[in-house]
Coordinates of C-alpha atoms in Angstrom, one line a residue:
X1 CA 128.2 197.4 77.9
X2 CA 125.2 198.0 76.8
X3 CA 121.8 195.5 76.1
X4 CA 120.0 195.9 73.8
X5 CA 116.8 194.5 72.6
X6 CA 115.3 194.4 69.0
X7 CA 112.2 192.8 68.3
X8 CA 112.0 190.9 65.2
X9 CA 108.6 189.4 64.5
X10 CA 105.6 189.3 67.5
X11 CA 101.8 188.2 66.8
X12 CA 99.3 187.1 68.7
X13 CA 100.4 184.0 69.6
X14 CA 104.8 184.4 70.1
X15 CA 107.5 186.9 69.6
X16 CA 110.8 186.6 68.8
X17 CA 113.5 188.8 69.6
X18 CA 117.2 190.0 69.7
X19 CA 118.8 190.7 72.1
X20 CA 122.3 191.5 72.0
X21 CA 125.2 192.9 74.8
X22 CA 124.2 190.3 77.3
X23 CA 128.1 188.8 76.9
X24 CA 130.7 189.4 74.5
X25 CA 130.6 188.5 70.5
X26 CA 127.4 186.9 71.6
X27 CA 123.4 187.6 70.4
X28 CA 120.7 185.6 72.0
X29 CA 117.4 185.0 70.1
X30 CA 114.7 184.8 72.4
X31 CA 111.1 183.2 71.8
X32 CA 108.5 182.8 73.5
X33 CA 105.5 181.0 72.3
X34 CA 104.5 178.1 70.1
X35 CA 107.2 178.6 67.3
X36 CA 105.1 177.8 64.4
X37 CA 106.7 179.4 61.9
X38 CA 103.3 179.0 59.3
X39 CA 102.0 181.0 60.8
X40 CA 104.2 183.8 59.4
X41 CA 103.8 183.0 56.2
X42 CA 100.9 184.6 55.1
X43 CA 103.1 188.2 56.4
X44 CA 106.5 187.2 55.6
X45 CA 108.1 185.7 52.6
X46 CA 110.1 182.2 52.7
X47 CA 113.2 183.5 51.5
X48 CA 112.8 186.4 54.7
X49 CA 111.5 183.7 57.1
X50 CA 114.4 181.9 56.0
X51 CA 116.4 184.9 57.2
X52 CA 114.8 186.3 59.9
X53 CA 118.1 184.9 62.2
X54 CA 120.6 186.4 59.9
X55 CA 122.8 189.1 62.0
X56 CA 125.0 191.6 61.1
X57 CA 127.2 194.1 63.2
X58 CA 127.2 197.6 63.3
X59 CA 129.9 198.9 61.9
X60 CA 133.4 198.2 63.6
X61 CA 131.7 195.9 66.4
X62 CA 133.1 192.4 66.4
X63 CA 131.0 189.7 64.4
X64 CA 129.6 187.7 67.3
X65 CA 130.9 184.1 67.9
X66 CA 127.9 182.0 69.6
X67 CA 124.4 182.4 69.0
X68 CA 122.1 181.1 71.4
X69 CA 118.4 180.6 71.1
X70 CA 117.0 180.8 73.9
X71 CA 113.6 178.7 74.0
X72 CA 112.7 178.4 77.5
X73 CA 109.1 179.9 76.7
X74 CA 108.2 177.7 73.7
X75 CA 105.8 174.8 74.5
X76 CA 106.3 173.5 71.0
X77 CA 107.3 174.3 67.9
X78 CA 106.2 173.0 63.7
X79 CA 108.6 171.6 61.1
X80 CA 108.7 175.1 59.7
X81 CA 109.7 176.4 62.5
X82 CA 112.4 174.1 63.2
X83 CA 113.8 174.0 59.9
X84 CA 114.3 177.9 60.2
X85 CA 116.8 177.0 63.0
X86 CA 118.4 174.5 61.2
X87 CA 119.1 176.3 58.2
X88 CA 120.7 179.3 60.6
X89 CA 122.1 176.3 62.1
X90 CA 124.0 175.4 59.1
X91 CA 125.1 178.9 57.5
X92 CA 126.4 179.6 61.3
X93 CA 128.1 176.4 61.4
X94 CA 129.7 177.5 57.9
X95 CA 131.1 181.0 59.2
X96 CA 133.0 179.0 62.6
X97 CA 129.7 180.9 64.6
X98 CA 128.6 178.1 67.3
X99 CA 124.7 177.6 68.4
X100 CA 123.0 176.7 71.7
X101 CA 119.3 176.0 72.4
X102 CA 118.8 176.8 75.6
X103 CA 116.0 175.3 77.8
X104 CA 114.1 173.6 75.0
X105 CA 110.7 172.3 76.7
X106 CA 110.2 168.4 76.7
X107 CA 107.9 168.7 73.7
X108 CA 110.8 171.0 71.8
X109 CA 113.2 168.3 73.1
X110 CA 111.3 165.1 72.0
X111 CA 111.3 167.3 67.9
X112 CA 114.7 168.0 68.6
X113 CA 115.4 163.8 69.6
X114 CA 112.9 162.4 67.0
X115 CA 114.9 164.7 63.6
X116 CA 117.9 164.0 65.4
X117 CA 118.7 168.2 65.3
X118 CA 119.9 167.0 68.9
X119 CA 122.8 165.1 66.9
X120 CA 123.9 168.7 65.2
X121 CA 122.7 171.7 67.4
X122 CA 123.7 171.2 71.5
X123 CA 121.6 172.5 74.3
X124 CA 121.7 174.1 77.5
X125 CA 119.8 174.3 80.5
X126 CA 120.5 178.4 80.9
X127 CA 121.5 181.3 79.4
X128 CA 124.8 181.2 81.9
X129 CA 125.6 177.8 81.0
X130 CA 125.6 178.3 77.4
X131 CA 128.0 181.3 78.1
X132 CA 130.5 179.7 80.2
X133 CA 129.9 175.9 77.5

């Protein structure tokens, strides 16, 4: 199985990359830097931002059953970014796809707890732990 990486977003402060092929039927969204979705509004329409994590496998490939958000390199995120992740979680849940957040920083954990997102989206310390969950 080959691993492919696709850059979904890049600016001066953060990047979003999709990684396919690390494990069967799994998509990993690796985010680096402060995830402030409001920074994206000037370059991207809000509808496109809400769909940035949508993924359709190539023809004939099995659809993913697990989406992992690798947040290990995200020191903080704003409410718009959190809303984007929650919207994606809801879309996935409606299609039977599990979503796990990996390695959130203390600031992100605090945001998850404050907004009660920690009761919706499970977390894991590492990608390997998420794959085993």
